[in-house]
PDB file of C-alpha atoms and ligand atoms in Angstrom:
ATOM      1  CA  UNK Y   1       0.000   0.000   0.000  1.00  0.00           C
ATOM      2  CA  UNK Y   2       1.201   3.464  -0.715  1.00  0.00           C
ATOM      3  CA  UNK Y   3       3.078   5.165   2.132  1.00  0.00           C
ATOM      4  CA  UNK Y   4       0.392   6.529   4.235  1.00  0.00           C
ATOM      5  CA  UNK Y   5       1.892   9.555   7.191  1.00  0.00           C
ATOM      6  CA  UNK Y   6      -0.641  10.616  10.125  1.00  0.00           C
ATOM      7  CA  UNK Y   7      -0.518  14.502  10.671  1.00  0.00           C
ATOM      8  CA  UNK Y   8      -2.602  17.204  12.552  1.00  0.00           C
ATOM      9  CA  UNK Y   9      -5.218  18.755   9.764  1.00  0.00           C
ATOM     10  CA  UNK Y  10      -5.344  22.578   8.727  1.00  0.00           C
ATOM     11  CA  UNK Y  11      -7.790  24.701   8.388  1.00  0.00           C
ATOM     12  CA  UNK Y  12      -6.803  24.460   4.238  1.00  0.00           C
ATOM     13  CA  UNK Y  13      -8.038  20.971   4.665  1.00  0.00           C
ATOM     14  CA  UNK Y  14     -11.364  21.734   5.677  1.00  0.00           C
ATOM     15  CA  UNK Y  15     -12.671  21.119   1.845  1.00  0.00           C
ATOM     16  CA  UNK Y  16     -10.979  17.332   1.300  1.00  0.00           C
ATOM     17  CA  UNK Y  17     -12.296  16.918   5.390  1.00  0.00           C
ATOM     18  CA  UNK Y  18     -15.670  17.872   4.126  1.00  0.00           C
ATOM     19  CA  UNK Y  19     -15.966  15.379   0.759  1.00  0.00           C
ATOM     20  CA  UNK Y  20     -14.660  12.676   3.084  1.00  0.00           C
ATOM     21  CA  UNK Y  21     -17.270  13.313   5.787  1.00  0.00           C
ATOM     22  CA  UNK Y  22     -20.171  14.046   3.098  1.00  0.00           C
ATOM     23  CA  UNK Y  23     -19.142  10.593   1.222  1.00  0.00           C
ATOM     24  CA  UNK Y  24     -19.918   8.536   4.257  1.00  0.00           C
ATOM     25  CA  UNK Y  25     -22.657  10.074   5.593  1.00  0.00           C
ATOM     26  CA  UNK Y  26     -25.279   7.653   5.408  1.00  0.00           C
ATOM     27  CA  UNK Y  27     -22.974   4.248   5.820  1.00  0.00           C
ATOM     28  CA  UNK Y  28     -21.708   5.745   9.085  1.00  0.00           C
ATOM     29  CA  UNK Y  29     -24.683   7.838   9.743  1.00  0.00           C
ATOM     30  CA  UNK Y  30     -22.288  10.369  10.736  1.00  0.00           C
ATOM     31  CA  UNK Y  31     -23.611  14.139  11.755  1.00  0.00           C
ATOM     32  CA  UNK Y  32     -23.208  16.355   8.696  1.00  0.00           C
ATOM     33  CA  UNK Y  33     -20.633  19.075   9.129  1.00  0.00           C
ATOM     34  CA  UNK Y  34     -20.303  22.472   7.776  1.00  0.00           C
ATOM     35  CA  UNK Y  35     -17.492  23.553   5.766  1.00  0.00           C
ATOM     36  CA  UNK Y  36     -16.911  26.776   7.870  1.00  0.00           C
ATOM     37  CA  UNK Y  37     -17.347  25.155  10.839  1.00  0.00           C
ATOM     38  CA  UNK Y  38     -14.586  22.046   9.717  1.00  0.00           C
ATOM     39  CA  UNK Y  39     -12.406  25.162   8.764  1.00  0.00           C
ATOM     40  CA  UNK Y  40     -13.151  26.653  12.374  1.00  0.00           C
ATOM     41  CA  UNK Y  41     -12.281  23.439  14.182  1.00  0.00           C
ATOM     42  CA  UNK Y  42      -9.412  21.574  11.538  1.00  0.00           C
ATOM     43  CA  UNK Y  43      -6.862  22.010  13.972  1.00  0.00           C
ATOM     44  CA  UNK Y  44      -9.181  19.444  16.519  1.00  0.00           C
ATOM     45  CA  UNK Y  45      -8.913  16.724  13.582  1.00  0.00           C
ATOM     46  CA  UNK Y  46      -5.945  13.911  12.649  1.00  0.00           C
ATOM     47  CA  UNK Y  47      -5.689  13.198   9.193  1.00  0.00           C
ATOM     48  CA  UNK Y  48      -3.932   9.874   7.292  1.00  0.00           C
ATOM     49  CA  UNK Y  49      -2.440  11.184   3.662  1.00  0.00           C
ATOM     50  CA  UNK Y  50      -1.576   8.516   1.181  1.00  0.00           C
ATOM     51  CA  UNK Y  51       0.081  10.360  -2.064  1.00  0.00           C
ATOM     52  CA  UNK Y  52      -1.163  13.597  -0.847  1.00  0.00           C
ATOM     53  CA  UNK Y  53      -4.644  13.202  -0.825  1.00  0.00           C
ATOM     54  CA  UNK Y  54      -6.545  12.978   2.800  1.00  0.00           C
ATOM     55  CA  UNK Y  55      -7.462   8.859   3.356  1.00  0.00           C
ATOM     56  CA  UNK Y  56      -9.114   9.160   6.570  1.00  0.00           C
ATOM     57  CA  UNK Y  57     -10.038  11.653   9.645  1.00  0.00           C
ATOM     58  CA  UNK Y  58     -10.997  11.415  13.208  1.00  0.00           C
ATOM     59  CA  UNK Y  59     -11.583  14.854  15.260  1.00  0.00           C
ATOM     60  CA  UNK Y  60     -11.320  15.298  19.034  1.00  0.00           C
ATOM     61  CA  UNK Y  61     -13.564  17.654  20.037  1.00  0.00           C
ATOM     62  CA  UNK Y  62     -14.267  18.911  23.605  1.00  0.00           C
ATOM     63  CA  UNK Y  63     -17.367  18.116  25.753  1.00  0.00           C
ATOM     64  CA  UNK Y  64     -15.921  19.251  29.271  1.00  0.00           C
ATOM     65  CA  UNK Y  65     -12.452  20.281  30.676  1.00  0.00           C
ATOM     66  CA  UNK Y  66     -12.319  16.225  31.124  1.00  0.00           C
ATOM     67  CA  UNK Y  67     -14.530  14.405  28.866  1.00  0.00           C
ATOM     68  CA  UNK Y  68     -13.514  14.828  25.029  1.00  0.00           C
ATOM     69  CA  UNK Y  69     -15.284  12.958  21.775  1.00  0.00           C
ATOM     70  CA  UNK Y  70     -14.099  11.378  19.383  1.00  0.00           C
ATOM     71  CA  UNK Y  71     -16.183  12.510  15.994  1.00  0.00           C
ATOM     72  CA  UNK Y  72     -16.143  12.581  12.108  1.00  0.00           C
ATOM     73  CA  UNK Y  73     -13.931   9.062  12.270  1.00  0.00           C
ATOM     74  CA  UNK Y  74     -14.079   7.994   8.258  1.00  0.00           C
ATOM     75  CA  UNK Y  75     -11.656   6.282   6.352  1.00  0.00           C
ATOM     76  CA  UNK Y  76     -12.133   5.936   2.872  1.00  0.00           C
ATOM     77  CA  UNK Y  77     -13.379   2.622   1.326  1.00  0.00           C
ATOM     78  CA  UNK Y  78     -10.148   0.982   0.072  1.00  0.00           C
ATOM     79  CA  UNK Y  79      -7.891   1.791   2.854  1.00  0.00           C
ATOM     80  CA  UNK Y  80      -9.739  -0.223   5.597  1.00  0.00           C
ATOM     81  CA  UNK Y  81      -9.209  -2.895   7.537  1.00  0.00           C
ATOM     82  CA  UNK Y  82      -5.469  -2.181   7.419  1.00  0.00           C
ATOM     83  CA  UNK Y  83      -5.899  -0.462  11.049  1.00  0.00           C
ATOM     84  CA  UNK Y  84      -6.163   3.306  10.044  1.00  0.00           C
ATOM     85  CA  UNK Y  85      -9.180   4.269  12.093  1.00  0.00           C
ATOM     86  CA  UNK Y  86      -7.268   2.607  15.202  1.00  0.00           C
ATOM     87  CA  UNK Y  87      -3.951   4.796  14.699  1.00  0.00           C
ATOM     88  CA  UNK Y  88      -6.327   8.025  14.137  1.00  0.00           C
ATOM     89  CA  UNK Y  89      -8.054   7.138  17.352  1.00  0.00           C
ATOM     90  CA  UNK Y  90      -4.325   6.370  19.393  1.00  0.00           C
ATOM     91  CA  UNK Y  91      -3.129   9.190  18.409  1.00  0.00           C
ATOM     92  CA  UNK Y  92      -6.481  11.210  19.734  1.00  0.00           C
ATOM     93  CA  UNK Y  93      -5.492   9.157  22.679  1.00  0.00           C
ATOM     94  CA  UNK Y  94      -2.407  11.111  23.182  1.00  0.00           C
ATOM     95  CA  UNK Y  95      -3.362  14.340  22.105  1.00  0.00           C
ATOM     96  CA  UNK Y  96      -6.105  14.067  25.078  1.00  0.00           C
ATOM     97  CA  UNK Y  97      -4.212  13.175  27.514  1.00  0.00           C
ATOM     98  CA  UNK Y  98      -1.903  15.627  26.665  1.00  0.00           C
ATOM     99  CA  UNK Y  99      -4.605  18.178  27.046  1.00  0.00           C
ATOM    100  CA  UNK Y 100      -5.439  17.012  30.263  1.00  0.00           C
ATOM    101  CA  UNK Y 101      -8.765  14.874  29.456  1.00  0.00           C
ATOM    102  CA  UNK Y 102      -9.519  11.658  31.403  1.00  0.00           C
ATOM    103  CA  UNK Y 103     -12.104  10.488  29.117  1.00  0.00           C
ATOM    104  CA  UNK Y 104     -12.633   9.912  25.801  1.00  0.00           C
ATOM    105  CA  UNK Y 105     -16.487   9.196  24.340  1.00  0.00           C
ATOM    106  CA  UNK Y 106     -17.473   8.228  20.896  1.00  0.00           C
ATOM    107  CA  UNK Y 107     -21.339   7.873  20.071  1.00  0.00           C
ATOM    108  CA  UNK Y 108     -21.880   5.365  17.039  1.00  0.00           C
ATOM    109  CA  UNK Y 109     -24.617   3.121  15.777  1.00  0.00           C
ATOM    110  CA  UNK Y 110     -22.020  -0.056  15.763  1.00  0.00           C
ATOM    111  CA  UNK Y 111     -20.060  -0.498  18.400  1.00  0.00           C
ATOM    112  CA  UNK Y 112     -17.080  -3.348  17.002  1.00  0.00           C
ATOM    113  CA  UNK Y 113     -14.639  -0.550  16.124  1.00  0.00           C
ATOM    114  CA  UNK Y 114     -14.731   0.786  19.498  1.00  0.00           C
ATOM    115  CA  UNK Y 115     -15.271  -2.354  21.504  1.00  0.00           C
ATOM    116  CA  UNK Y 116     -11.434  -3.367  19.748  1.00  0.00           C
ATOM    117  CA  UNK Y 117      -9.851   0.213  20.963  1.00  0.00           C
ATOM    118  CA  UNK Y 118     -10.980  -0.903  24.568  1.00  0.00           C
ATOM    119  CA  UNK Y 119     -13.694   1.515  24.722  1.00  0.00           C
ATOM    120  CA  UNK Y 120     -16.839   0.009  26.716  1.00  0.00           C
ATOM    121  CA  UNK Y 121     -20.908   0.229  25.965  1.00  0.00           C
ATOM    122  CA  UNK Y 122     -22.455   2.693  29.166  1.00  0.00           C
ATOM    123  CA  UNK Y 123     -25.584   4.091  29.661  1.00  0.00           C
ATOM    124  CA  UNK Y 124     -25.852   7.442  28.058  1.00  0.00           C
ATOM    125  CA  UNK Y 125     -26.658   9.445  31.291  1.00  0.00           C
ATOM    126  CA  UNK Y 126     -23.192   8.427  32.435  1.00  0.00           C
ATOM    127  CA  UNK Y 127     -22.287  11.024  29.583  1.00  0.00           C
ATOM    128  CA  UNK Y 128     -24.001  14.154  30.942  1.00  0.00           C
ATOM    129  CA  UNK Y 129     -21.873  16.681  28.951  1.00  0.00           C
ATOM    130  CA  UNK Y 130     -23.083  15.135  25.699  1.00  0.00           C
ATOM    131  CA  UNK Y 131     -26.654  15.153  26.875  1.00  0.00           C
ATOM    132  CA  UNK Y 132     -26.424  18.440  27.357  1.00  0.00           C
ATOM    133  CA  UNK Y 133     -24.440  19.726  24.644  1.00  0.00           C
ATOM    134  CA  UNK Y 134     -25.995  17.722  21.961  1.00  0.00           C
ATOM    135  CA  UNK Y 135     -28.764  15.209  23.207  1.00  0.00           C
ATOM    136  CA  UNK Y 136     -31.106  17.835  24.426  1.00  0.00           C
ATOM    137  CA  UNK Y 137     -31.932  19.506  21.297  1.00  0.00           C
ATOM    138  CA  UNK Y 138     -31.558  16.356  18.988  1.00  0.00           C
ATOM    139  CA  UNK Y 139     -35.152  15.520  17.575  1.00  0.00           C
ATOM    140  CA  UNK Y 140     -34.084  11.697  18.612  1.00  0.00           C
ATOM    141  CA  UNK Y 141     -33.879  12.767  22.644  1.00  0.00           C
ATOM    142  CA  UNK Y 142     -34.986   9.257  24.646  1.00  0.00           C
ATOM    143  CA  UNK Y 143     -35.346   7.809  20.806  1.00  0.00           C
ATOM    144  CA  UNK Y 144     -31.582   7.409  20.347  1.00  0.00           C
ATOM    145  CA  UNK Y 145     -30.071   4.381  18.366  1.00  0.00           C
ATOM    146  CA  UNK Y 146     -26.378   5.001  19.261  1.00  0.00           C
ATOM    147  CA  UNK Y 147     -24.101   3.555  21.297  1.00  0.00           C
ATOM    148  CA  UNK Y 148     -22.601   5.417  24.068  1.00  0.00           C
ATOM    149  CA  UNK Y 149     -18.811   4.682  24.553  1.00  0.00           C
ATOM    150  CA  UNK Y 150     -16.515   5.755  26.921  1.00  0.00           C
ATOM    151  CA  UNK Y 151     -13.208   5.577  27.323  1.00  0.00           C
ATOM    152  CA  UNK Y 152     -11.387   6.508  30.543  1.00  0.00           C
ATOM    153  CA  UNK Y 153      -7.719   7.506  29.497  1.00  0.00           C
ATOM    154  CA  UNK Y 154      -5.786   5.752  32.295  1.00  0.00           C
ATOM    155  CA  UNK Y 155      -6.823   2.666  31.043  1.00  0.00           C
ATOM    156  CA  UNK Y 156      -5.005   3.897  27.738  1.00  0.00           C
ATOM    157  CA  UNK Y 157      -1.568   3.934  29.899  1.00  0.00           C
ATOM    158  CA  UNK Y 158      -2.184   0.444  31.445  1.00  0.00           C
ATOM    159  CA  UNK Y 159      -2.202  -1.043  27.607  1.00  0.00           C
ATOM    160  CA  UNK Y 160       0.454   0.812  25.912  1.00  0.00           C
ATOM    161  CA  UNK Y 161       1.289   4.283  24.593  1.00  0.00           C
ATOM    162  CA  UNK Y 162      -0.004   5.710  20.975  1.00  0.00           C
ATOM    163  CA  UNK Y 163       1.853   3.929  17.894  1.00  0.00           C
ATOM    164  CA  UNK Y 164       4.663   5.975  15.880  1.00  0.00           C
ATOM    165  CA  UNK Y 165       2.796   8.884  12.949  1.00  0.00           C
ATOM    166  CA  UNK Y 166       3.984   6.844   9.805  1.00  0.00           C
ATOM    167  CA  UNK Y 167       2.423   3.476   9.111  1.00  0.00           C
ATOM    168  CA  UNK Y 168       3.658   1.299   6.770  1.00  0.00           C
TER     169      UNK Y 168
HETATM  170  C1  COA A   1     -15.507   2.220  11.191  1.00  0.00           C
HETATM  171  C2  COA A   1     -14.263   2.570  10.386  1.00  0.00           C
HETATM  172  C3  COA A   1     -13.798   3.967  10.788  1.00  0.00           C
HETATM  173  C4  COA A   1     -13.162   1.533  10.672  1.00  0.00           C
HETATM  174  O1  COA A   1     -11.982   1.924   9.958  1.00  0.00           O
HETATM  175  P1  COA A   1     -10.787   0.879   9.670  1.00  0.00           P
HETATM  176  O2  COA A   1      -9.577   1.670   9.312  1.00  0.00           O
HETATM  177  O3  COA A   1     -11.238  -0.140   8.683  1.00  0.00           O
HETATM  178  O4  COA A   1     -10.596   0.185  11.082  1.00  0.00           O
HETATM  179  P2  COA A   1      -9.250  -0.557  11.563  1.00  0.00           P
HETATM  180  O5  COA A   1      -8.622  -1.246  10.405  1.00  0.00           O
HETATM  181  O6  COA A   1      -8.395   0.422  12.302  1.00  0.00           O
HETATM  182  O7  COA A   1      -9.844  -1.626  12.563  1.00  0.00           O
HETATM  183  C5  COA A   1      -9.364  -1.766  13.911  1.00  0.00           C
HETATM  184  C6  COA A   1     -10.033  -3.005  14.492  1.00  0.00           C
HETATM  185  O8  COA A   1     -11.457  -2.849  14.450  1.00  0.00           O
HETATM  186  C7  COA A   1     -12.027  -3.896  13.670  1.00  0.00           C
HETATM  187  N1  COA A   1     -13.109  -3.337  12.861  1.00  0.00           N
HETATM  188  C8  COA A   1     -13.059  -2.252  12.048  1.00  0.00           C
HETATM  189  N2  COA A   1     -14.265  -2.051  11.479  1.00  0.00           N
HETATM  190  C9  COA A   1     -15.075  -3.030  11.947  1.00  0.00           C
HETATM  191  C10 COA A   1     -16.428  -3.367  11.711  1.00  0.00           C
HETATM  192  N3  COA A   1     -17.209  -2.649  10.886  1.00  0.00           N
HETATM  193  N4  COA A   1     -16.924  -4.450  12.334  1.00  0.00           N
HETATM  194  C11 COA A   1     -16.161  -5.195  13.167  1.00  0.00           C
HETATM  195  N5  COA A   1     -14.863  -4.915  13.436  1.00  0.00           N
HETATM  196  C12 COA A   1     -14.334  -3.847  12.821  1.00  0.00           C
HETATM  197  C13 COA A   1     -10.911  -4.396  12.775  1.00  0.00           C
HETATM  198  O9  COA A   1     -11.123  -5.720  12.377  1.00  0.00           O
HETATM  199  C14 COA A   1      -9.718  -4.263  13.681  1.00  0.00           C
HETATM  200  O10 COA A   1      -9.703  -5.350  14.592  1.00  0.00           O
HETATM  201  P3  COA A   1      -8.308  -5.956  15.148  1.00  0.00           P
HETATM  202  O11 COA A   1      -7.758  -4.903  16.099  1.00  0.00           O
HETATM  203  O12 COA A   1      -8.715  -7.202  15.824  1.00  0.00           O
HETATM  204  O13 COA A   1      -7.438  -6.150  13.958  1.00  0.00           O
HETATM  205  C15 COA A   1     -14.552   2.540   8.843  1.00  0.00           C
HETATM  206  O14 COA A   1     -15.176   1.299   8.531  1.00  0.00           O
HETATM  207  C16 COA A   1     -15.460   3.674   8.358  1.00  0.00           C
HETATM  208  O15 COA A   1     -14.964   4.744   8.007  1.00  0.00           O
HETATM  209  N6  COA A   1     -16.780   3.424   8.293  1.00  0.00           N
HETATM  210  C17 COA A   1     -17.741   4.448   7.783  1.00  0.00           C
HETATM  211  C18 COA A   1     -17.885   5.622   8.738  1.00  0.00           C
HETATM  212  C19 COA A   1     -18.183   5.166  10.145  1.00  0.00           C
HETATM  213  O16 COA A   1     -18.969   4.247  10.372  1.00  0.00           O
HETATM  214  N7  COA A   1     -17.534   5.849  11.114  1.00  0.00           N
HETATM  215  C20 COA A   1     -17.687   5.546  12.508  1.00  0.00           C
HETATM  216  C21 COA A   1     -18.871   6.277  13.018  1.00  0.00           C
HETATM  217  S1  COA A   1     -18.702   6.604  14.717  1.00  0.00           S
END
């Protein structure tokens, strides 16, 4: 496979982040995303390149001065299964607990990806800071089909540290 390198995104990215996002929209049934606001928030997203074009994207975005989620995780069709989405989601890892967080959350309609990064199924209450930044004003409130996930991050130290940017 051609030589794929993980790097922060740019806001200059924010119209290859927004194809990628907008092409897997319904298989993921991922939240749509604005180009200004992608271009607002690149610098919150990891990117894999393979011969210069974007491959795949994950973004950490902030729920609380603790709890951070993990959104807008695509990779593109032929590059799966080769363990892209897991090295965009270690190296959220780090980045969070860099930042301080001690918990990462994902919300997702099918839970395998996340159930092999050691993230556990909880109840969605025990996510309050999604409830109320996002829950509360979804027309699905007490309807919802997701998964919650959670992460806590010290569990990320107890089974090993984030993998090195370029993958093979
Ligand atoms: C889900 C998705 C991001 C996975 O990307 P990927 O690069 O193929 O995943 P990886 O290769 O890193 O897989 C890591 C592990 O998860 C497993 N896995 C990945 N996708 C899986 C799936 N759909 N079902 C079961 N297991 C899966 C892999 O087998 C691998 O297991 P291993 O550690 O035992 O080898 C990708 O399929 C995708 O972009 N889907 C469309 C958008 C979407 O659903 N996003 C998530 C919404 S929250």
């Amino acid at each position: 496979m051609t030589d794929l390198v993980l790097r922060p995104a740019a806001p200059a990215d924010a119209g290859a982040l927004h194809a990628l996002i907008g092409a897997h929209l319904d298989e993921g049934r991922l939240l749509p995303r604005d180009l200004a606001d992608l271009r607002r928030h690149a610098a919150r997203f990891v990117v894999c390149e393979a011969g210069g074009a974007i491959k795949a994207c994950a973004e950490l975005a902030p729920l609380s001065a603790t709890v951070a989620e993990i959104r807008s995780l695509v990779v593109a069709r032929d590059f799966r299964r080769v363990g892209l989405a897991a090295r965009l989601v270690a190296d959220l890892q780090g980045r969070a607990r860099a930042a301080g967080y001690e918990t990462l959350t994902a919300f997702t309609h099918d839970p395998r990806f996340f159930i092999r990064q050691n993230f556990s199924i909880v109840p969605h209450v025990w996510v309050p800071e999604k409830i109320v930044s996002t829950c509360r004003s979804c027309p699905l409130f007490r309807r919802c089909t997701q998964y919650a996930m959670l992460l806590p991050l010290d569990a990320v130290t107890r089974y090993g540290a984030a993998p090195a940017a370029r993958v093979a």
